[in-house]
Coordinates of C-alpha atoms in Angstrom, one line a residue:
X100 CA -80.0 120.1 39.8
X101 CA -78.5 121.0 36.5
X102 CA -81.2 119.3 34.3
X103 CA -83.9 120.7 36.8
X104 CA -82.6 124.7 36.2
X105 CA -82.3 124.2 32.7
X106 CA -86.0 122.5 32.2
X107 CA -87.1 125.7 34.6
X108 CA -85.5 128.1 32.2
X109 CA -87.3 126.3 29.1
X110 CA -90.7 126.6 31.0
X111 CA -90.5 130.2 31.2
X112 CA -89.7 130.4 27.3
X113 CA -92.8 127.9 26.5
X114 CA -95.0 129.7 23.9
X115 CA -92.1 130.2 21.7
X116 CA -90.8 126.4 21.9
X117 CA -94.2 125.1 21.9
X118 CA -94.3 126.7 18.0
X119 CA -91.1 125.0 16.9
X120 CA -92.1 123.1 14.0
X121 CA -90.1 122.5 10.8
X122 CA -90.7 120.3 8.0
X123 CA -88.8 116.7 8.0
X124 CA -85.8 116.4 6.2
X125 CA -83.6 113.6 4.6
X126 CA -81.0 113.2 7.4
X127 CA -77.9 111.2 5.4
X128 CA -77.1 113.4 2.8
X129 CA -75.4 115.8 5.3
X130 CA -71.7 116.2 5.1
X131 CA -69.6 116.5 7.8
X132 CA -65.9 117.4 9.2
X133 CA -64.3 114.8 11.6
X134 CA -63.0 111.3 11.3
X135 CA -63.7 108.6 8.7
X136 CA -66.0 105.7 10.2
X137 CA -62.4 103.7 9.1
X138 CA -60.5 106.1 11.6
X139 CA -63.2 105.3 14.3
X140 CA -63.6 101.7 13.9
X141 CA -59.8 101.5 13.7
X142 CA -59.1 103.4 17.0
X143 CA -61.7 101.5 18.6
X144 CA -60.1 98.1 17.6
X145 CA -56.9 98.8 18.4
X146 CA -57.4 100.5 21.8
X147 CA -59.7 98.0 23.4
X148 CA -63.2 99.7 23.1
X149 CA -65.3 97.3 20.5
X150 CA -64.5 94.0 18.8
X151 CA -66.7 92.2 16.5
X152 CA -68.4 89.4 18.0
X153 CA -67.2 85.7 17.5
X154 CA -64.0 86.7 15.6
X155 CA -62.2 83.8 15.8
X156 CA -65.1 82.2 13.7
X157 CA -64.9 85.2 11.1
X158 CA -67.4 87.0 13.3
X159 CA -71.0 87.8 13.4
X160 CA -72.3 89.8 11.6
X161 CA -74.9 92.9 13.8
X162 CA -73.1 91.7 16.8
X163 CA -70.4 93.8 18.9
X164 CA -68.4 92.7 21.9
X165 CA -67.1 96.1 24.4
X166 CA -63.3 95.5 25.0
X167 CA -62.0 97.1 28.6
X168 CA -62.9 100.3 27.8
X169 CA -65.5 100.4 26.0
X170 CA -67.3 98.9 28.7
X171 CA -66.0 101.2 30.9
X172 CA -67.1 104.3 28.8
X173 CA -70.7 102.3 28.2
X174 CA -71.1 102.2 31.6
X175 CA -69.7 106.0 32.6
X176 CA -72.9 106.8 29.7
X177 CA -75.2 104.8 32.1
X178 CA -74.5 106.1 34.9
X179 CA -74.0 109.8 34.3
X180 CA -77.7 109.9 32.3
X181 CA -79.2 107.7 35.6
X182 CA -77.7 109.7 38.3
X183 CA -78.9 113.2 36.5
X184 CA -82.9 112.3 35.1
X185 CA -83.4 109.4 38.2
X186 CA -81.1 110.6 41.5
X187 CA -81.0 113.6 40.4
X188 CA -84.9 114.3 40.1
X189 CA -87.9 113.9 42.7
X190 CA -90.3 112.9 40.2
X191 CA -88.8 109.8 37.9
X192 CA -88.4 106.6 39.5
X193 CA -86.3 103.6 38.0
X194 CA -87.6 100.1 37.6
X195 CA -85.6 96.7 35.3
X196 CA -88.5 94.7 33.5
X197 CA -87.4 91.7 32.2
X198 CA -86.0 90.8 28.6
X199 CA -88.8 88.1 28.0
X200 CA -92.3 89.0 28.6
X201 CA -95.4 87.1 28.2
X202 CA -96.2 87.5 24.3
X203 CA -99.4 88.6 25.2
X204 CA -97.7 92.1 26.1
X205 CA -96.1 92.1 22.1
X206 CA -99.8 91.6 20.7
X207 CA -101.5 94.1 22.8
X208 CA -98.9 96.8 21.9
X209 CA -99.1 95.8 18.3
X210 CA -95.6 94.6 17.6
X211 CA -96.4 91.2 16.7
X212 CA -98.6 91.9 13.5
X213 CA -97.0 95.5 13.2
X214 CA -93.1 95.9 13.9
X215 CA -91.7 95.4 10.8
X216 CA -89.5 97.0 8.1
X217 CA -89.9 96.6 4.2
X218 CA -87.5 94.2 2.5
X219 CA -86.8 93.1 -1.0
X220 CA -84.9 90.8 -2.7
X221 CA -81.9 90.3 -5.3
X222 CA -83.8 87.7 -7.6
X223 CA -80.4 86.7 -8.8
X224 CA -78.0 86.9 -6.0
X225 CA -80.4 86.6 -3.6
X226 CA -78.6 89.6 -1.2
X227 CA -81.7 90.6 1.4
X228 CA -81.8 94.5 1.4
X229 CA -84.2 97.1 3.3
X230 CA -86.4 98.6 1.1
X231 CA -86.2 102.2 2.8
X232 CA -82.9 102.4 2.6
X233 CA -82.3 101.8 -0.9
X234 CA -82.6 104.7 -3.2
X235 CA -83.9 104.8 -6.9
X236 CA -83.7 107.5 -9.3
X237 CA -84.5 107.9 -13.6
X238 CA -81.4 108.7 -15.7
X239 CA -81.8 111.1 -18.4
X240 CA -80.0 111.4 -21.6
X241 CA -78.7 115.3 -21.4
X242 CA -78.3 115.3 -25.0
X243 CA -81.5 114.0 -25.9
X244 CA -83.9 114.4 -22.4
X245 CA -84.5 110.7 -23.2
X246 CA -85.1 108.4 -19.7
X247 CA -82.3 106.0 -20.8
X248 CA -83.2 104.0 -17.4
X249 CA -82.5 103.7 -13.8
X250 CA -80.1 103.4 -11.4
X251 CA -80.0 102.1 -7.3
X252 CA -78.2 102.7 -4.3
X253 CA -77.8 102.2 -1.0
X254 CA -78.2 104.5 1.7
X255 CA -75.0 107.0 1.7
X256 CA -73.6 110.5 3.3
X257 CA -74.8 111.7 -0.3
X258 CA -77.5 109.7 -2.3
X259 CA -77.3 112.2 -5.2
X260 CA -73.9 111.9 -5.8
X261 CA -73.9 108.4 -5.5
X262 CA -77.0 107.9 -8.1
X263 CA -74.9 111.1 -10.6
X264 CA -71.7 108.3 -9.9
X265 CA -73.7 105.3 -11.0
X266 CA -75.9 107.3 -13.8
X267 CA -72.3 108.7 -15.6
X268 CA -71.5 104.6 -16.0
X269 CA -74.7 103.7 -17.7
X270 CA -74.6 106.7 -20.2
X271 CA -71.8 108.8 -20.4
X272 CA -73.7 112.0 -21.3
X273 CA -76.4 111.7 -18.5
X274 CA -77.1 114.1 -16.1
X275 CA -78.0 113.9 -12.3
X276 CA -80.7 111.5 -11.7
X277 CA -84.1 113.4 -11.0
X278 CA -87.0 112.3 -8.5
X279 CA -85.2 109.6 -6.5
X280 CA -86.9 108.3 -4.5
X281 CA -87.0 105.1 -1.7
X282 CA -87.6 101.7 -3.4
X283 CA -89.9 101.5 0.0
X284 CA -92.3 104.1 -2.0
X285 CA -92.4 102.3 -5.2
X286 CA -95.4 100.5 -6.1
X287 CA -95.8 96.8 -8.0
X288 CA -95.9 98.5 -11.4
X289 CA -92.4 100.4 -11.0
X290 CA -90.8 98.0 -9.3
X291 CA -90.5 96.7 -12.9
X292 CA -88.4 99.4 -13.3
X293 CA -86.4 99.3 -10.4
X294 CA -82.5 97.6 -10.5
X295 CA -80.8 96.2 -7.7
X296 CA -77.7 98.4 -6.7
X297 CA -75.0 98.0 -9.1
X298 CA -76.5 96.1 -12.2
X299 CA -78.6 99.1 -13.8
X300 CA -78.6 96.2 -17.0
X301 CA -81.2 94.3 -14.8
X302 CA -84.3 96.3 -14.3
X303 CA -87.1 94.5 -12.1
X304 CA -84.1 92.7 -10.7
X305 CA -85.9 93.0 -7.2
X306 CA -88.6 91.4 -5.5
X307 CA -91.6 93.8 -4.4
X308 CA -91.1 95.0 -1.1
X309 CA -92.4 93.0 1.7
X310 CA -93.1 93.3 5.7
X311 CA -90.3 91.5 7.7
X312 CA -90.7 91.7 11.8
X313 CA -87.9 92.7 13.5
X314 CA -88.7 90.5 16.7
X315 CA -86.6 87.6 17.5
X316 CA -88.6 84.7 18.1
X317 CA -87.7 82.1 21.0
X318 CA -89.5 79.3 23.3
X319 CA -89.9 78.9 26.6
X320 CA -90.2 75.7 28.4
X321 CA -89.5 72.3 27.5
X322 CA -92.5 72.2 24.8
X323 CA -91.5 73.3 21.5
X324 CA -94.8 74.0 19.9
X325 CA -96.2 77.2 19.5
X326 CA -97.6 77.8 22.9
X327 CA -94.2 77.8 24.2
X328 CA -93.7 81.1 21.6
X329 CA -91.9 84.0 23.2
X330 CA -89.7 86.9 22.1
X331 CA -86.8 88.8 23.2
X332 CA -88.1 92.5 23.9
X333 CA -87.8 94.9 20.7
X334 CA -87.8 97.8 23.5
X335 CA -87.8 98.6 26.9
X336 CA -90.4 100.5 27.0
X337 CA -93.7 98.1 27.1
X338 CA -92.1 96.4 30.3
X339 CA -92.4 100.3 32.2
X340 CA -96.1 100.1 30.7
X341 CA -97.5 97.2 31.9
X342 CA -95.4 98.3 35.1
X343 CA -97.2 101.2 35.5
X344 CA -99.5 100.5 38.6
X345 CA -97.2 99.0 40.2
X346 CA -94.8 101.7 40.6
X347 CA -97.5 104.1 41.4
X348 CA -98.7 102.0 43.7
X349 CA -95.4 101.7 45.7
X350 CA -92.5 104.0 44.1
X351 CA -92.6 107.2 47.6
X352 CA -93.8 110.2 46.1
X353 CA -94.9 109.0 42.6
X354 CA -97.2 111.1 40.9
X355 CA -98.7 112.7 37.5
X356 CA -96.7 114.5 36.0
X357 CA -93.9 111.6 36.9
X358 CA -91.6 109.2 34.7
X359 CA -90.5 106.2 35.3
X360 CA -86.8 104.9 33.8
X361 CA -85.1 101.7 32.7
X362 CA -81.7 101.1 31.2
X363 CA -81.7 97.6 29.5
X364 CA -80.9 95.2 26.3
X365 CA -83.2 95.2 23.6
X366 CA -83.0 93.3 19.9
X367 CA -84.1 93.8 16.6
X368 CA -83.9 91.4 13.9
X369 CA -82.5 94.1 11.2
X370 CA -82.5 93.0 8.0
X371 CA -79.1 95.0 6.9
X372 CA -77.2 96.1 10.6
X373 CA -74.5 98.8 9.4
X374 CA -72.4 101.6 10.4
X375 CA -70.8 99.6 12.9
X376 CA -72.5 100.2 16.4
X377 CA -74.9 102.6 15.3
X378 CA -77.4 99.8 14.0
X379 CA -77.1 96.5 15.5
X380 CA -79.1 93.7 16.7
X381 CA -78.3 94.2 20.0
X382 CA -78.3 96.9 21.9
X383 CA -78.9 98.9 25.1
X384 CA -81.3 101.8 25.6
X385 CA -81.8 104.5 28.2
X386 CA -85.9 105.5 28.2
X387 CA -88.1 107.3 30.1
X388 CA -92.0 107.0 30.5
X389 CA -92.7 110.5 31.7
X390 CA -96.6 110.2 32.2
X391 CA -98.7 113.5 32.2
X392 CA -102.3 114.6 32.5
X393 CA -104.9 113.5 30.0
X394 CA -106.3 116.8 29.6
X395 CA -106.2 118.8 26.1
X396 CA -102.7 119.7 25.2
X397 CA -101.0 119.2 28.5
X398 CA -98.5 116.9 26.7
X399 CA -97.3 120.0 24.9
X400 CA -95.3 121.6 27.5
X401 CA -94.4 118.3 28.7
X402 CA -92.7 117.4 25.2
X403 CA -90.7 120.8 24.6
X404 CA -89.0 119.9 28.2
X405 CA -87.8 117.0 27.7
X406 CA -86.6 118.2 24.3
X407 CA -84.6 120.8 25.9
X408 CA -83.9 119.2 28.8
X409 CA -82.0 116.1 26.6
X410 CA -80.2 118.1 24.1
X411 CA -79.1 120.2 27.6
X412 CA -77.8 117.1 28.6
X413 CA -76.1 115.6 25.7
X414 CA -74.1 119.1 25.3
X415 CA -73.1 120.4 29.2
X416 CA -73.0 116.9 30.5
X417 CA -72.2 114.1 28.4
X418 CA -70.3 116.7 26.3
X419 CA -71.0 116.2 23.0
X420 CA -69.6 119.2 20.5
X421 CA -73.4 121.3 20.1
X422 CA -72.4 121.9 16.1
X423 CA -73.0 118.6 15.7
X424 CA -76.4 118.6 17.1
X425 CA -79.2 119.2 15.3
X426 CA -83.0 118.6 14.8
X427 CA -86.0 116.9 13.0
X428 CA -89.7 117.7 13.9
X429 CA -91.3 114.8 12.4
X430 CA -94.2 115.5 10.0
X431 CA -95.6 112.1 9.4
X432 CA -96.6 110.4 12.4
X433 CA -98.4 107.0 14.1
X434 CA -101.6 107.8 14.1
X435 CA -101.7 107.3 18.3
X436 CA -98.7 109.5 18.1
X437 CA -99.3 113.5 19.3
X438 CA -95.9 114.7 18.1
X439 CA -91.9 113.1 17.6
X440 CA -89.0 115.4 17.8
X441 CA -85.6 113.8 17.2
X442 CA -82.4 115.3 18.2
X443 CA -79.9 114.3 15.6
X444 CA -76.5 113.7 15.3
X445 CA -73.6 114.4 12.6
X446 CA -71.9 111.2 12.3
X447 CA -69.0 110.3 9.5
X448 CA -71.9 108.8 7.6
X449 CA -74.7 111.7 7.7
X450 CA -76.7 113.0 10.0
X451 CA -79.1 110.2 11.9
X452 CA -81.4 110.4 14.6
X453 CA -79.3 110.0 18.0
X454 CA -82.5 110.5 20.9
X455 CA -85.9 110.5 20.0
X456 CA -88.6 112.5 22.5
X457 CA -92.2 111.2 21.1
X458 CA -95.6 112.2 22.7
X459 CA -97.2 109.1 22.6
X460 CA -100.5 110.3 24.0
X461 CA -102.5 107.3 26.2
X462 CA -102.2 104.7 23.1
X463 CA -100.1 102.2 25.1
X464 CA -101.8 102.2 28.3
X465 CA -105.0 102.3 26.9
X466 CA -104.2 99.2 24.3
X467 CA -102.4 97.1 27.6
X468 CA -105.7 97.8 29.9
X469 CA -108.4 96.7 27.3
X470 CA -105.8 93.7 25.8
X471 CA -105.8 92.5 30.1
X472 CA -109.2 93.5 31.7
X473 CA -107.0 95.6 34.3
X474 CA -107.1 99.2 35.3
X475 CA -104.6 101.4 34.5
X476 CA -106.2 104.4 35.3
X477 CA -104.5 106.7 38.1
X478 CA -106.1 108.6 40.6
X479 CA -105.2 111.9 41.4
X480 CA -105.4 112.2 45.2
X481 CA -106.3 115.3 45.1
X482 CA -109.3 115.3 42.9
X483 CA -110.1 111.6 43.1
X484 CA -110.7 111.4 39.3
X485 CA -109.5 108.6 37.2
X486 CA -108.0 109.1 34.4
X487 CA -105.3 107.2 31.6
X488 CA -102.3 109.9 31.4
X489 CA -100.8 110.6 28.4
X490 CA -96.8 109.8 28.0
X491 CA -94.0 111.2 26.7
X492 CA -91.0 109.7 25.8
X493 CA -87.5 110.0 25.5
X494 CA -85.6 107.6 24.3
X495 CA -81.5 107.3 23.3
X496 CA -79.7 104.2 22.4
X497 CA -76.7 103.7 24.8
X498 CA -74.4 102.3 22.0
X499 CA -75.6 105.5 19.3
X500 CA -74.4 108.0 22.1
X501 CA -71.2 105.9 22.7
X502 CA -70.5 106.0 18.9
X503 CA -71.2 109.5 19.0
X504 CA -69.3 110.2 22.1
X505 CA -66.3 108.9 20.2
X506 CA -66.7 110.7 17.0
X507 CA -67.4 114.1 18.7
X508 CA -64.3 114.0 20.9
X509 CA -61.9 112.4 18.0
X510 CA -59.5 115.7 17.5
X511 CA -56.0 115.4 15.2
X512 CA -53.3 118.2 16.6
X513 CA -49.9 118.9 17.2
X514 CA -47.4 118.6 20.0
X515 CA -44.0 119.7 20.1
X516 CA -43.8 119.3 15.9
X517 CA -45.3 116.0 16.4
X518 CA -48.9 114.8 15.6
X519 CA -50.7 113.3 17.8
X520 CA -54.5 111.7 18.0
X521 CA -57.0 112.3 21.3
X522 CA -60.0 111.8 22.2
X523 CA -61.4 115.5 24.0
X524 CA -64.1 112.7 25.8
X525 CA -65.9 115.4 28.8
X526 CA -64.2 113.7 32.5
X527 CA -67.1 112.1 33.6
X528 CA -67.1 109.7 30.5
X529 CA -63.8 109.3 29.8
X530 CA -63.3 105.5 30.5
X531 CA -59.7 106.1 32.4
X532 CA -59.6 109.2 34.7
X533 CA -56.2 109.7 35.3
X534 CA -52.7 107.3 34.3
X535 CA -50.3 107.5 37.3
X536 CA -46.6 107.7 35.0
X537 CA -44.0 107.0 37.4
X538 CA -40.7 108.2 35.9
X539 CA -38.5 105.6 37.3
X540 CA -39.4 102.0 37.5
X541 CA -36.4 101.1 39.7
X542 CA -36.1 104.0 42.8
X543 CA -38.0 102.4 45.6
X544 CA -39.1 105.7 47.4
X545 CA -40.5 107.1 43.9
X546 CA -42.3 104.2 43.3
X547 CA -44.0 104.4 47.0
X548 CA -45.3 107.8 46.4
X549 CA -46.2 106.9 42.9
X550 CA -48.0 104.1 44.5
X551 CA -49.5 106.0 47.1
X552 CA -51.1 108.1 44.6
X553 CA -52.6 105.2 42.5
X554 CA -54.1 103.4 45.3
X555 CA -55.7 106.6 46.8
X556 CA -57.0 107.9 43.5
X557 CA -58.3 104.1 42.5
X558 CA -60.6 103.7 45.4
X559 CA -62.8 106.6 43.4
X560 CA -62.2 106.0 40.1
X561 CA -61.0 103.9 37.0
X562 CA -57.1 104.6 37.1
X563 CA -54.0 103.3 35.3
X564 CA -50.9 102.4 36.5
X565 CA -48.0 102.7 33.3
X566 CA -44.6 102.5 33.9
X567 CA -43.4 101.7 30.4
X568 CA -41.6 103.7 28.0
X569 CA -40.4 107.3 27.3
X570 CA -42.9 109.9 28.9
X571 CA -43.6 111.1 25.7
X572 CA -45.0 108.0 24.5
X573 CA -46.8 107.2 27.4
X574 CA -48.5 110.9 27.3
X575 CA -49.0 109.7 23.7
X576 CA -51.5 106.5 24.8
X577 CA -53.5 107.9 27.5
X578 CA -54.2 110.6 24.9
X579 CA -55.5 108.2 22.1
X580 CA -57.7 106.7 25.2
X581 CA -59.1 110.1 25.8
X582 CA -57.2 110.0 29.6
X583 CA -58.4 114.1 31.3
X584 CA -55.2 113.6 33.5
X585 CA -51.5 112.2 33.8
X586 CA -49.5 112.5 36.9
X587 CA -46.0 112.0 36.8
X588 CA -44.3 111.1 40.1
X589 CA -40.5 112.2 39.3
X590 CA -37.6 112.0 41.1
X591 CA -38.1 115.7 42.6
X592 CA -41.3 114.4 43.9
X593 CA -39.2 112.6 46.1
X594 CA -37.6 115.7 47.5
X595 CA -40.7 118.4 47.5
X596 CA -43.6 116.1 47.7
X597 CA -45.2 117.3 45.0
X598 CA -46.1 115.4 41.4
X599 CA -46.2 117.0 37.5
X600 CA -50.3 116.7 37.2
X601 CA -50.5 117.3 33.0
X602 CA -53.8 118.3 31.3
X603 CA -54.7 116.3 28.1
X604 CA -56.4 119.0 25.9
X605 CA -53.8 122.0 26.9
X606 CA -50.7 119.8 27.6
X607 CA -50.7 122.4 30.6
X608 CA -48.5 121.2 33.6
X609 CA -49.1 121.6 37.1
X610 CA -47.0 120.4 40.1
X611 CA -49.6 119.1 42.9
X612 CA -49.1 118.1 46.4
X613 CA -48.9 114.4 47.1
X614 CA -51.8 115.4 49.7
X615 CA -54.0 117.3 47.1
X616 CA -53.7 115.1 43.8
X617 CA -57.4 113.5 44.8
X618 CA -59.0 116.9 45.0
X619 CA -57.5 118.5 42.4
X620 CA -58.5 115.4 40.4
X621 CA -62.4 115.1 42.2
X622 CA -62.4 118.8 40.8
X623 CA -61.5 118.4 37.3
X624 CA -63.9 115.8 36.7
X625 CA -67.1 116.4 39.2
X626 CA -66.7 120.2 38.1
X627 CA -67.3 120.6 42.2

């Protein structure tokens, strides 16, 4: 009901959003105030929320394995965003395509000859980088405007001070490298030019970028030829097109304009996976196929929705901090592509793209009905005309908005002279709900009420049970874990029925009745 009011709200203010255009900018040179990625990955070690994958064999590297609860707070994402934009609306319906589809479905939508990313080279060391995401810029002499030659890095927080860094170590009196520029742009001739990063003494020290598909090649069947070719999905999205009749056909009350939703695994073959979860070869991603009319600019009003509706959503309900929000109306764009806006996201390492919501026009139905011979037209009941609707499409990566659910509610404060790390995660992600403390480990009819709490509470939600160490330190851990509520069961509880329910962002106490701890808990994280 939430997400319906507030897309109501941004019909009535159309004309205005429907003009919001801004030129697109470079996204990982902005600066930001929070945790280190070190502080992140740390936490999430230590506490339980992501490992590495294969560490005992000195891991793998792209791959991430979701401790307890990380696995709880991936799944509290996945529920919270299908319960609001599929239960919570009449007109998207849900639907689970499978991860390996018939390769004819990849040629048709073009990702066999065109999903790809340029790559180059080290021609000495033979390191593999992508091409887009290194950066190249001149160095100039300040004393004598000479170009004494060029320098390279990789993608930072801050490229230019990176490239002023490396330029001050090949001549001392240089200035700031001008026109840098991607080593994706550079053509055959300047490549010549071009170093890998951190050997400016060996210019045309990398191979010419090439095209490298992302798509993880696999066989099906006992033949190993290449007939038996298949692929793991690159997206989720191609298995809700090719779905498309099918749902309309027997989903109650579909219609255009109507989405249809899928939470799954996808895989890319990336050439360098970084920043921890954020880029990874596997992943999981939350999209919707929200299919409108093909007439004129009906998309438009369609698009500016769902890009209010979704940055509504990551803010009042997944509760990500809105200064770290931000924006990026793409200018360049696929040339089936009506229109991309992505809303971005201020991590430790720059601002990146955290949902995308792209107008994709009729491209991908259109090229799945020619590529099989089948209709995919639908007919409006009303009118009786046939017609291939246009789609819009937002997309967000379950493991960026984890990742970004962690950074926005990592907070440092202070307690009683003491300082103390938390995670302000909103209730209805926060992995553990509430931590029952029971203050004595030993008094039988403490422990019974204690108990009676835990049990009741756990048949609704993720609860903890910890009976170890000073109540300090205990208040401490279920802080780190980003806990909304401890209740303490002392030995008063015993004698007035009532336990010490304490807040995590306020340290505020409350005593509770035994009898009211589940509603007063139902209403701190439902908000009902």
């Amino acid at each position: 009901r939430r997400v319906m009011a507030l897309m109501a709200a941004v019909r009535a203010l159309q004309p205005a959003a429907r003009g919001a255009r801004r030129p697109r900018t470079r996204l990982h040179a902005t600066k930001v105030e929070g945790p280190s990625m070190d502080q992140v990955v740390q936490l999430c070690r230590q506490r339980g929320f992501v490992f590495g994958s294969s560490e005992i064999y000195n891991g793998f590297n792209g791959f991430y394995d979701y401790g307890p609860l990380g696995c709880e707070l991936k799944k509290n994402i996945k529920d919270l965003w299908w319960r609001d934009f599929v239960h919570g609306r009449e007109d998207v319906h849900g639907l689970d395509s499978s991860i390996i589809a018939s390769p004819a479905v990849w040629r048709a939508s073009g990702h066999v000859d065109g999903f790809s990313d340029p790559m180059c080279d080290d021609k000495e060391t033979k390191k593999r980088y992508r091409a887009d995401q290194l950066f190249v810029g001149d160095v100039v002499d300040d004393a004598t405007g000479d170009v004494v030659g060029a320098v390279t890095v990789l993608e930072s927080e801050d490229v230019e001070r990176d490239l002023a860094k490396a330029a001050r170590k090949l001549c001392k009196a240089a200035r700031r490298p001008v026109a840098f520029r991607s080593v994706a742009e550079c053509s055959e001739a300047e490549m010549a030019r071009v170093p890998p990063p951190g050997a400016p003494d060996r210019p045309g020290g990398l191979t010419p970028p090439r095209a490298f598909n992302l798509m993880f090649e696999t066989r099906v069947g006992a033949a190993a030829d290449a007939a038996a070719a298949a692929y793991l999905r690159p997206e989720t999205a191609q298995g809700i097109f090719v779905n498309f009749k099918n749902v309309a056909a027997t989903a109650r009350g579909f219609g255009v304009p109507g989405g249809v939703a899928q939470i799954g695994k996808a895989f890319r073959n990336e050439i360098t996976p970084r920043n921890f979860v954020f880029r990874s070869r596997e992943f999981e991603q939350m999209e919707i196929e929200y299919f409108c009319s093909d007439e004129g600019d009906a998309w438009r009003a369609c698009h500016a929705e769902w890009v209010a509706a979704c940055r509504a959503w990551l803010v009042d309900r997944a509760g990500l901090r809105a200064e770290l929000l931000g924006e990026d109306v793409h200018e360049d764009l696929a040339h089936y592509a009506r229109a991309c806006t992505d809303i971005t996201f201020r991590f430790p390492f720059g601002e990146q793209e955290l949902q995308g919501i792209a107008a994709r026009g009729c491209y991908d139905l259109t090229q799945h009905q020619e590529a099989s011979g089948k209709s995919l037209e639908y007919v409006d009941q009303a009118s009786g005309r046939k017609y291939v609707p246009q789609v819009v499409e937002p997309s967000i990566g379950v493991d960026r908005l984890f990742l970004a659910a962690i950074c926005s509610a990592y907070a440092v404060d202070e307690v009683g002279g003491a300082e103390r790390t938390l995670l302000k995660f909103s209730p209805l992600l926060a992995p553990v709900k509430a931590a029952v403390l029971p203050l004595s480990k030993k008094d039988p009819a403490l422990l019974e009420i204690a108990r009676r709490v835990h049990d009741d509470l756990k048949r609704r939600y993720n609860v903890q049970w910890d009976a170890a160490g000073n109540i300090g330190r205990r208040y401490r851990r279920q802080d780190e874990i980003g806990t909304p509520l401890c209740i303490t069961v002392d030995f008063d509880s015993i004698e007035d029925g009532c336990v010490t329910v304490r807040d995590r962002d306020s340290t505020d106490q409350v005593r509770v009745k035994v009898e009211d701890v589940a509603a007063h808990v139902v209403h701190v994280i439902e908000g009902l």
